[in-house]
Structure formats: C-alpha cells, structure tokens
Coordinates of N, CA and C in Angstrom, one line a residue:
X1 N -9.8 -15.2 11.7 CA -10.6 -14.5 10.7 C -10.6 -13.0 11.0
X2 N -10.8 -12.4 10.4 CA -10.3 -10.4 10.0 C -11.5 -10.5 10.5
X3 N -11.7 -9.4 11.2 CA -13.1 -8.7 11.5 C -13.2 -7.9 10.2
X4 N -15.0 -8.1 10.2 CA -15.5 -7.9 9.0 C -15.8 -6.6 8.7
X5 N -15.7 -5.7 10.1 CA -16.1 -4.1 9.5 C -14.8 -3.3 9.6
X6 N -13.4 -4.3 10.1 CA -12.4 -3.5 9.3 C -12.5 -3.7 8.0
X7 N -12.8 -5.0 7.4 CA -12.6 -4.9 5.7 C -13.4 -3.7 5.1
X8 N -14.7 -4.1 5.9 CA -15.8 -3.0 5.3 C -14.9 -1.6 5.2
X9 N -14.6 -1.3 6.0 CA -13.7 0.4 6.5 C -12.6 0.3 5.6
X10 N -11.7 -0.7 5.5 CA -10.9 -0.5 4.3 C -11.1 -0.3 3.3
X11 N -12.2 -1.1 2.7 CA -12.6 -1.4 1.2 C -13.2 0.6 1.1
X12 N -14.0 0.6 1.8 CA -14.7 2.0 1.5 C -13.5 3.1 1.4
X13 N -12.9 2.9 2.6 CA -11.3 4.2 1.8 C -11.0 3.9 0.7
X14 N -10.7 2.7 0.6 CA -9.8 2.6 -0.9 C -10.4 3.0 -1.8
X15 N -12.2 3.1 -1.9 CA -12.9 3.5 -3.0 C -13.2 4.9 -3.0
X16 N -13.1 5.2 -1.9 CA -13.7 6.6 -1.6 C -12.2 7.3 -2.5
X17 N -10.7 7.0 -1.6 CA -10.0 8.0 -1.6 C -8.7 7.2 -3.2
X18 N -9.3 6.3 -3.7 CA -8.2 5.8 -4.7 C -9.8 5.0 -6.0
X19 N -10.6 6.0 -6.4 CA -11.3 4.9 -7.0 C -11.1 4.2 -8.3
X20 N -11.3 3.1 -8.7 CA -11.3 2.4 -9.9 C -11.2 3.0 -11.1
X21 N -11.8 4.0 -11.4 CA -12.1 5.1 -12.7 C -11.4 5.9 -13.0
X22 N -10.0 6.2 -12.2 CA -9.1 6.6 -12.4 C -8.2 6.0 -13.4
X23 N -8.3 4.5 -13.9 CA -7.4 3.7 -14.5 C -8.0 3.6 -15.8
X24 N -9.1 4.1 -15.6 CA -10.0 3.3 -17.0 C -9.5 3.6 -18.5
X25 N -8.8 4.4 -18.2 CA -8.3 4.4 -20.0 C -6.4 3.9 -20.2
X26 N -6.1 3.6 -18.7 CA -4.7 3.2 -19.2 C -4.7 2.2 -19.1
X27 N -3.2 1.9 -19.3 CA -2.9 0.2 -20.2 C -3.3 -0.6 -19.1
X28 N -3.4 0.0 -17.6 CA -3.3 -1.4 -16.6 C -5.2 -1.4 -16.3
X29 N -5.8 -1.0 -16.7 CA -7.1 -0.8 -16.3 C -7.8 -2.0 -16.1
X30 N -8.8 -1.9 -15.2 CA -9.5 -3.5 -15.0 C -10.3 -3.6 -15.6
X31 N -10.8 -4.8 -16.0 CA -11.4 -5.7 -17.4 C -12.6 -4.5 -17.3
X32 N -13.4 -4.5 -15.8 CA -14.9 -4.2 -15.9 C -14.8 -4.0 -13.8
X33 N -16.0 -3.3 -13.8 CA -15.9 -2.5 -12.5 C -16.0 -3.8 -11.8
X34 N -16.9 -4.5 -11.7 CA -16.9 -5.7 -10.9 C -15.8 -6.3 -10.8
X35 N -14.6 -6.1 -11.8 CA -13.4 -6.9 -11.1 C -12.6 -6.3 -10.5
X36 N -12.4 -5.0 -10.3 CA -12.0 -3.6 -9.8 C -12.3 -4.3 -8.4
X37 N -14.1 -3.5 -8.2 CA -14.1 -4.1 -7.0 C -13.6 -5.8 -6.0
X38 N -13.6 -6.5 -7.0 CA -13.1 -7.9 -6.3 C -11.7 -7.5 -5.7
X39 N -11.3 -6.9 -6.9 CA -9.6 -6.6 -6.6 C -9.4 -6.0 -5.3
X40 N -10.1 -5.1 -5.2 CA -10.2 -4.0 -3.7 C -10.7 -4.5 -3.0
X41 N -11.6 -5.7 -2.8 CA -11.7 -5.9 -1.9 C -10.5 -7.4 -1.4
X42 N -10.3 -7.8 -2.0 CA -8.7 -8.7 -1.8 C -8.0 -7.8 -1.3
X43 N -7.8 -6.2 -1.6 CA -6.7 -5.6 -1.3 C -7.1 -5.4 0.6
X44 N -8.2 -4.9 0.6 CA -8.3 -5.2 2.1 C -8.7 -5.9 3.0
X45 N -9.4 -7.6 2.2 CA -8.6 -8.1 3.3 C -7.4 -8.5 3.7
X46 N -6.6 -8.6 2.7 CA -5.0 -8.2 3.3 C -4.9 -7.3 4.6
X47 N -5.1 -6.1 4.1 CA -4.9 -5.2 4.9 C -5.4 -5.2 6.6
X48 N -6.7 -5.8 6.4 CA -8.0 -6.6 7.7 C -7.0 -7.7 8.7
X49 N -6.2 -8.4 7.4 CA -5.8 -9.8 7.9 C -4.3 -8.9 8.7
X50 N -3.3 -8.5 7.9 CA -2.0 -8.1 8.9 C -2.6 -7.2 10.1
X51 N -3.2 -6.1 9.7 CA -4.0 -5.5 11.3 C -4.5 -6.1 12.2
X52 N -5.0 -7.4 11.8 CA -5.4 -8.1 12.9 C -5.2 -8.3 14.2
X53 N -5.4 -7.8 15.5 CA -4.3 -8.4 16.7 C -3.8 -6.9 17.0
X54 N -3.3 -5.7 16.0 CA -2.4 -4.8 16.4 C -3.3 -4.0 17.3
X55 N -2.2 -2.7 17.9 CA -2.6 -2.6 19.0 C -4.1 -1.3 18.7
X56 N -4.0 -1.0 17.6 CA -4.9 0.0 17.2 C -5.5 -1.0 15.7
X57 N -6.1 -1.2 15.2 CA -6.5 -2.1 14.2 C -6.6 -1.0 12.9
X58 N -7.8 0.2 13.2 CA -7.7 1.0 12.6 C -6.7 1.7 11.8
X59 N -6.0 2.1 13.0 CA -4.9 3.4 12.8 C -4.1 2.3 12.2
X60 N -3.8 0.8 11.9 CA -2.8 -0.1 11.1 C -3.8 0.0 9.7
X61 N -4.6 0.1 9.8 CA -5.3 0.0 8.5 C -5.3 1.4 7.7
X62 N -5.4 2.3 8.3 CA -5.4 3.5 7.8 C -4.0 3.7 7.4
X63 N -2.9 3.4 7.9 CA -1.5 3.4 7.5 C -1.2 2.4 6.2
X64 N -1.7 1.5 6.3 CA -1.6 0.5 5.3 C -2.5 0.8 3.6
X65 N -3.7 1.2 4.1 CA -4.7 2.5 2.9 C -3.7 3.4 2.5
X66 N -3.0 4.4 3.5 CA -2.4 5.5 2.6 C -1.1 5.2 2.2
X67 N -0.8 4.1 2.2 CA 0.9 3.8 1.6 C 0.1 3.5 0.3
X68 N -1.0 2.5 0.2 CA -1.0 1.6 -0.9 C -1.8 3.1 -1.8
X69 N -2.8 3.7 -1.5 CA -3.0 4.8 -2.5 C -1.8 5.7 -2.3
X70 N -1.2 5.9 -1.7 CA -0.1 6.9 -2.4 C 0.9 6.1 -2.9
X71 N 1.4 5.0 -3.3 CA 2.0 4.1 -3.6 C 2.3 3.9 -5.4
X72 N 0.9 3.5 -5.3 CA 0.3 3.1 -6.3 C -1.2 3.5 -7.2
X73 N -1.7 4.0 -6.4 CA -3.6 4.2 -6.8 C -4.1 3.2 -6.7
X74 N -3.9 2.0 -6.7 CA -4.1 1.1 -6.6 C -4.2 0.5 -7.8
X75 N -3.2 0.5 -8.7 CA -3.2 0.3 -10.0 C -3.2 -1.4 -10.3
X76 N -3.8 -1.6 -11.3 CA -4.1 -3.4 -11.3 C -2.6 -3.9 -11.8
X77 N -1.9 -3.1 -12.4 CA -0.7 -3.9 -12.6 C 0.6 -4.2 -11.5
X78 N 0.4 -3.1 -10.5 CA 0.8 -3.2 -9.2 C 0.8 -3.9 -8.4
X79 N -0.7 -4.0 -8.7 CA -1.2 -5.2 -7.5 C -0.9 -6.7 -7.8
X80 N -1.0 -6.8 -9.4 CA -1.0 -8.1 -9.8 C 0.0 -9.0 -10.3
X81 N 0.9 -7.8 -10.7 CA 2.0 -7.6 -11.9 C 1.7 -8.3 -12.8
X82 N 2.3 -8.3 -13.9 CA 4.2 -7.8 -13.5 C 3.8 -6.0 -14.2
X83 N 4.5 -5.1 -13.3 CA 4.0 -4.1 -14.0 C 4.3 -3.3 -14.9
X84 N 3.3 -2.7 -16.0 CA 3.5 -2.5 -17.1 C 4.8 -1.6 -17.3
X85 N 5.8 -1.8 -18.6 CA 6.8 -1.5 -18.1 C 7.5 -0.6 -19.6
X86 N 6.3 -0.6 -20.7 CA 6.4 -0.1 -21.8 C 6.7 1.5 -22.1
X87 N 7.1 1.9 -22.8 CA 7.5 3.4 -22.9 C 7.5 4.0 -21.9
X88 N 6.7 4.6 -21.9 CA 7.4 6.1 -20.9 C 6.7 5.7 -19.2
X89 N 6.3 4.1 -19.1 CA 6.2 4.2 -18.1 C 7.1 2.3 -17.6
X90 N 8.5 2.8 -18.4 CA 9.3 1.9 -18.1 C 9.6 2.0 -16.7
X91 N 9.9 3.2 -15.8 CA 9.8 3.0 -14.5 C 8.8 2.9 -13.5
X92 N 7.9 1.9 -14.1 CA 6.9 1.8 -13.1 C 7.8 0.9 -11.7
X93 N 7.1 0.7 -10.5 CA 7.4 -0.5 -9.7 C 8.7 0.0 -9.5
X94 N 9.1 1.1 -9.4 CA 10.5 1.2 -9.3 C 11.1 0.4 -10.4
X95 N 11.1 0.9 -11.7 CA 12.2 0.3 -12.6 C 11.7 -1.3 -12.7
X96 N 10.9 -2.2 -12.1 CA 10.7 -3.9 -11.7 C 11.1 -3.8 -10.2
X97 N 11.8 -3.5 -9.2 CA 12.3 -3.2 -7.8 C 11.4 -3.7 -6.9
X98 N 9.6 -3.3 -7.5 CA 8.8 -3.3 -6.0 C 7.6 -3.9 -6.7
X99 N 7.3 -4.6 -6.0 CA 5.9 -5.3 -6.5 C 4.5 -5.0 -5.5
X100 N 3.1 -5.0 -6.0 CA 2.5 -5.0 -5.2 C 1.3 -3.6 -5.0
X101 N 0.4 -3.4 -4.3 CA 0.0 -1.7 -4.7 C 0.8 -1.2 -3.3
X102 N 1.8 -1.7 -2.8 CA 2.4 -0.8 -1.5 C 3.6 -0.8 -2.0
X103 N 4.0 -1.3 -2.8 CA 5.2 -0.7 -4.1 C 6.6 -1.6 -3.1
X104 N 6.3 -2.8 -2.6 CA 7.2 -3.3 -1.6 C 8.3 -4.2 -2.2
X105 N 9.5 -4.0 -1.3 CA 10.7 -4.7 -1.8 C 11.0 -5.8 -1.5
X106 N 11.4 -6.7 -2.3 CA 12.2 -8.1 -1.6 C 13.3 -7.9 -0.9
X107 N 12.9 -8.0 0.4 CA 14.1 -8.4 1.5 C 14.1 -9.2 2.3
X108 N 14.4 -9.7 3.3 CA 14.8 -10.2 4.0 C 13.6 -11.5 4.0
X109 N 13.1 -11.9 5.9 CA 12.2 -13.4 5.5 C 10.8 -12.8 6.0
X110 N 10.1 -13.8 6.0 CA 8.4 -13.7 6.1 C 8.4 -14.1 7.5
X111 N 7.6 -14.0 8.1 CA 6.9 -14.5 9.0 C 7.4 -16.2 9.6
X112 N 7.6 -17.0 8.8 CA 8.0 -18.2 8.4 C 9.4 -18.6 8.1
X113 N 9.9 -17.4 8.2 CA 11.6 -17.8 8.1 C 11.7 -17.9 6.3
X114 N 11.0 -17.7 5.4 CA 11.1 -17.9 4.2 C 11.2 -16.9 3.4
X115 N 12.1 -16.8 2.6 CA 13.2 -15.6 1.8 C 11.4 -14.5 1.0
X116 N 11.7 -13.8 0.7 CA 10.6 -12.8 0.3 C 11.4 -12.7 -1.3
X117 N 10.3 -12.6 -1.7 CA 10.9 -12.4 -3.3 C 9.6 -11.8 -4.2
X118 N 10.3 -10.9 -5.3 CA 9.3 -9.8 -6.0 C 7.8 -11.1 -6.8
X119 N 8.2 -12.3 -6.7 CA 7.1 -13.0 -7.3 C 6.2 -13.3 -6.4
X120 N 6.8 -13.6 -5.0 CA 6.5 -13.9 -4.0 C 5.2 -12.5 -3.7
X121 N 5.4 -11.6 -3.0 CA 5.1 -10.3 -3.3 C 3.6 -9.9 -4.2
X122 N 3.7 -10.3 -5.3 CA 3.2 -10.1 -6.1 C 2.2 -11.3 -6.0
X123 N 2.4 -12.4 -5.9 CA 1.2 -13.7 -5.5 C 0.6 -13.9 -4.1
X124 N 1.0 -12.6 -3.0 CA 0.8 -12.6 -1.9 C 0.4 -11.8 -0.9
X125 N -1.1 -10.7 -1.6 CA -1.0 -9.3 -1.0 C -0.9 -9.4 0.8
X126 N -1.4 -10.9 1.4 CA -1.3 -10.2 2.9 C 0.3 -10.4 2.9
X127 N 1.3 -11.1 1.8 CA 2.6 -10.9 2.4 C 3.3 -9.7 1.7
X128 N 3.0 -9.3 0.7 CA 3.2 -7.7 0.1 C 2.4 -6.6 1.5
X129 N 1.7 -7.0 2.2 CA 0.8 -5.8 3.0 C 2.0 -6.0 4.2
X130 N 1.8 -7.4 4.9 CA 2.8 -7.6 6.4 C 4.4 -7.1 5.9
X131 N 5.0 -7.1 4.6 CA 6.1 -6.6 4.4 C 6.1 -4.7 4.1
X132 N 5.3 -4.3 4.2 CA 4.7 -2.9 3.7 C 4.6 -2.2 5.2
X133 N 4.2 -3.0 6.0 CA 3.9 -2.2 7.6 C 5.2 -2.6 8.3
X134 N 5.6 -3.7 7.7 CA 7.3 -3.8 8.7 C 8.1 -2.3 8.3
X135 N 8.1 -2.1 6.7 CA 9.2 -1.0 6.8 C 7.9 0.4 7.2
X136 N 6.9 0.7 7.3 CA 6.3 1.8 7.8 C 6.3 2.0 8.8
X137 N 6.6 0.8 10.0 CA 6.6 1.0 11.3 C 8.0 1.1 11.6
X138 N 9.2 1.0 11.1 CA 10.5 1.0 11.1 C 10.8 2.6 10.5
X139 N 10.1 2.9 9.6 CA 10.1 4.5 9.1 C 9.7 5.2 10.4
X140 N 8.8 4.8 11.1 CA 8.2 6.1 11.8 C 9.3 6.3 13.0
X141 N 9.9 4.8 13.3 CA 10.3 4.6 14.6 C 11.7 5.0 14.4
X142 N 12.4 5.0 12.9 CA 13.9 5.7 12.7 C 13.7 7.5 12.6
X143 N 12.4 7.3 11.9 CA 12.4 9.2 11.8 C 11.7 9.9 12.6
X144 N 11.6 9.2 14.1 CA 10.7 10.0 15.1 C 11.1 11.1 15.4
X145 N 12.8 11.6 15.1 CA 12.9 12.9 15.7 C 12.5 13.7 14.6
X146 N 11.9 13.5 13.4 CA 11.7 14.6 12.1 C 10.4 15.0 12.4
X147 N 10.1 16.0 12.0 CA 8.6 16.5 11.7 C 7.3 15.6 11.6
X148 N 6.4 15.2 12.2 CA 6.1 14.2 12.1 C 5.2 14.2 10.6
X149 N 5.1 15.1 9.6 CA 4.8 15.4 8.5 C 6.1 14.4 7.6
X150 N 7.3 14.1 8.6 CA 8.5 13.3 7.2 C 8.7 12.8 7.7
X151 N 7.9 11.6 9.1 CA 8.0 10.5 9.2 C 7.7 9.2 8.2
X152 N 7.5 9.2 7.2 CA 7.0 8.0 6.6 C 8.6 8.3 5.4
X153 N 9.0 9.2 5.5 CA 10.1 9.4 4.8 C 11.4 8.0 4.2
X154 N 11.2 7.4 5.6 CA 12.2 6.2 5.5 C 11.6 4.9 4.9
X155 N 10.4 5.3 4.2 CA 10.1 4.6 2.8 C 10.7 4.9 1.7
X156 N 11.5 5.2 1.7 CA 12.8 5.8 0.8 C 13.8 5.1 1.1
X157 N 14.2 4.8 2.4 CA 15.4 4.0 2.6 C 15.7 4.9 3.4
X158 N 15.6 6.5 4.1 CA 16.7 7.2 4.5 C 15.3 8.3 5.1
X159 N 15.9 8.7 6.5 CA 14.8 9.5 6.8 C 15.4 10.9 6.0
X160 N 14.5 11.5 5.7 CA 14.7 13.3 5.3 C 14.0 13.9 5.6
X161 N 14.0 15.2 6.0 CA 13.1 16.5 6.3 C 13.2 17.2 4.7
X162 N 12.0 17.5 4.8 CA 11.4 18.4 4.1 C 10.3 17.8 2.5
X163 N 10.3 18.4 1.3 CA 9.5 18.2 0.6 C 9.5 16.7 -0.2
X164 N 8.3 15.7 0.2 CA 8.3 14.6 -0.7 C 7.7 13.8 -0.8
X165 N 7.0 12.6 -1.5 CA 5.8 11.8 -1.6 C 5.7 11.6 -0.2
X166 N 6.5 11.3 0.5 CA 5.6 10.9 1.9 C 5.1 11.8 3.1
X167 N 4.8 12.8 2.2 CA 4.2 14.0 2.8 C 2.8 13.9 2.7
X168 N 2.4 13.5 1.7 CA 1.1 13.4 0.8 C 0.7 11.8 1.6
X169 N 1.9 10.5 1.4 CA 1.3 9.6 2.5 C 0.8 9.7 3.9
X170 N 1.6 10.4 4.7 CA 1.3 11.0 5.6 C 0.5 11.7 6.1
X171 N 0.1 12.6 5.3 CA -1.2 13.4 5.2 C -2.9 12.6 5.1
X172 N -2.6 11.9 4.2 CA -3.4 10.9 4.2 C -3.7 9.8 5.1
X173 N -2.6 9.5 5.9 CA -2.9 8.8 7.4 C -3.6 9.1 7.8
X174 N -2.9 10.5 8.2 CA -3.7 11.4 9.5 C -4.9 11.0 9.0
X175 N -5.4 11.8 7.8 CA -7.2 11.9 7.9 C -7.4 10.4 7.4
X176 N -7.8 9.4 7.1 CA -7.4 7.8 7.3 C -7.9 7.8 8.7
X177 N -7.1 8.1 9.6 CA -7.1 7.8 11.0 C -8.5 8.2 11.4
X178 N -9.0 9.1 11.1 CA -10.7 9.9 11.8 C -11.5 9.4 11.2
X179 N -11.3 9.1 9.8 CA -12.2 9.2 8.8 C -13.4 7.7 8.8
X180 N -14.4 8.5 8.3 CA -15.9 7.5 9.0 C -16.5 7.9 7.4
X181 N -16.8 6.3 6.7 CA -17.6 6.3 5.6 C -18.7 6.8 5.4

C-alpha cells in the first residue's frame, strides 16, 4: 500500500502546478470538477504506487509530477485516451505514438515479462507511470555529462544540449523537489 501523504503531496502538485480549469473549454475537458479531481487523484496514486520503495520517494514523485504536467497538463484525453486527434490537434500523443499524461511509448516488457502496448498504457496509469520513470531515469543516467538543465533531454530519444521542452520539465523537478503545499 502507497503511503498516504505521498499521494496527498502528489495530488496537491498536480493541482497546484497543472489545474483542472485549464481544460474547461476544450474538446478533452472533464465532465465536472469532481471527476477532474477523481482523475488526479488516480493519477497519483500511480505515481505514490511506482515511488514506492525508491530510494528518495519524494524526489521520484516530483520527477514523475513534472514529466506528466509538462507532458501533458494533465489532459483527460491523455490520460484516458484515445487522444483527441481532430483538426489541428491531429498531433496530439505524438501523432497516436504515446498514451497516457506522461506521453509514454510502447516498448519493450513490464515488470512481468509482458509486452507493453499503447492500449495497455492507456488502461494502466501505474504501468504508463513505472514505464515513464524507466526512460527518465535512463535520460538522466545517458545525459549526465550535459547541463544538468538538458538532462531530461533523452525523453526525446537522444540527449541534446541546449533549448527544449525538457528544460521547462526539468525546471519543474527541481522546484517539485522542495516544494511543501
């Protein structure tokens, strides 16, 4: 069982720093705030559940908070799919690519030896969240010699120096990491 005042600490970043009202007029918006909140708080216990055990609980939660808001916002079609994929926001999810609010790929296996897949993903935020921290701990640990401002960079597939969304993820860690509701 997740300890309960990481959920609490997750759920409050996520509202604090991605809140629900941001969506309210687009296509993916949630029914009514009360389901908003259900949603967020599903989203961290995921997040509660894979930190579980790690060596910092926090600083995995805080890393796991600022992928999924800079990711996604936490948008309900993200999280739930399949996501909205109509006009001009045919490239959501990466084009269909990534499911999830941590915007995560089908590769390789789970925990269980069992193939990961974008439906998969999408029906399984603690397995969209534990696939989300494999490639962020694999990012930091391939781009340790970069700035540590373009470590999160190899969420891209490829480490790079200099200007780009995972500057803004990154940024967001850091204060994630201190930050007290």
């Amino acid at each position: 069982m997740s300890d309960p005042a990481l959920i609490a600490w997750a759920l409050a970043a996520l509202l604090q720093h991605a809140p629900p009202e941001r969506h309210e007029r687009a296509p993916w918006a949630d029914p009514s705030p009360a389901y908003a909140i259900a949603r967020y708080t599903g989203i961290a216990v995921a997040i509660a559940d894979v930190c579980d055990g790690a060596q910092s609980e926090r600083d995995c939660a805080a890393l796991l908070s600022a992928i999924a808001i800079g990711e996604s916002a936490l948008a309900r079609d993200a999280d739930e799919g399949p996501c909205y994929r109509l006009g001009g926001y045919r490239t959501r999810c990466d084009s269909g690519a990534a499911a999830s609010v941590w915007q995560a790929h089908a590769f390789g296996v789970d925990e269980h030896g069992e193939r990961i897949t974008i439906s998969r993903l999408f029906a399984d935020r603690r397995l969209a969240a534990w696939q989300a921290l494999r490639v962020a701990r694999a990012s930091l640990a391939m781009c340790r010699s970069l700035p540590a401002v373009d470590r999160l960079s190899g969420l891209s597939g490829r480490c790079i120096e200099g200007p780009g969304p995972w500057r803004a993820r990154m940024r967001l860690y850091q204060t994630l990491r201190g930050w007290t509701p």
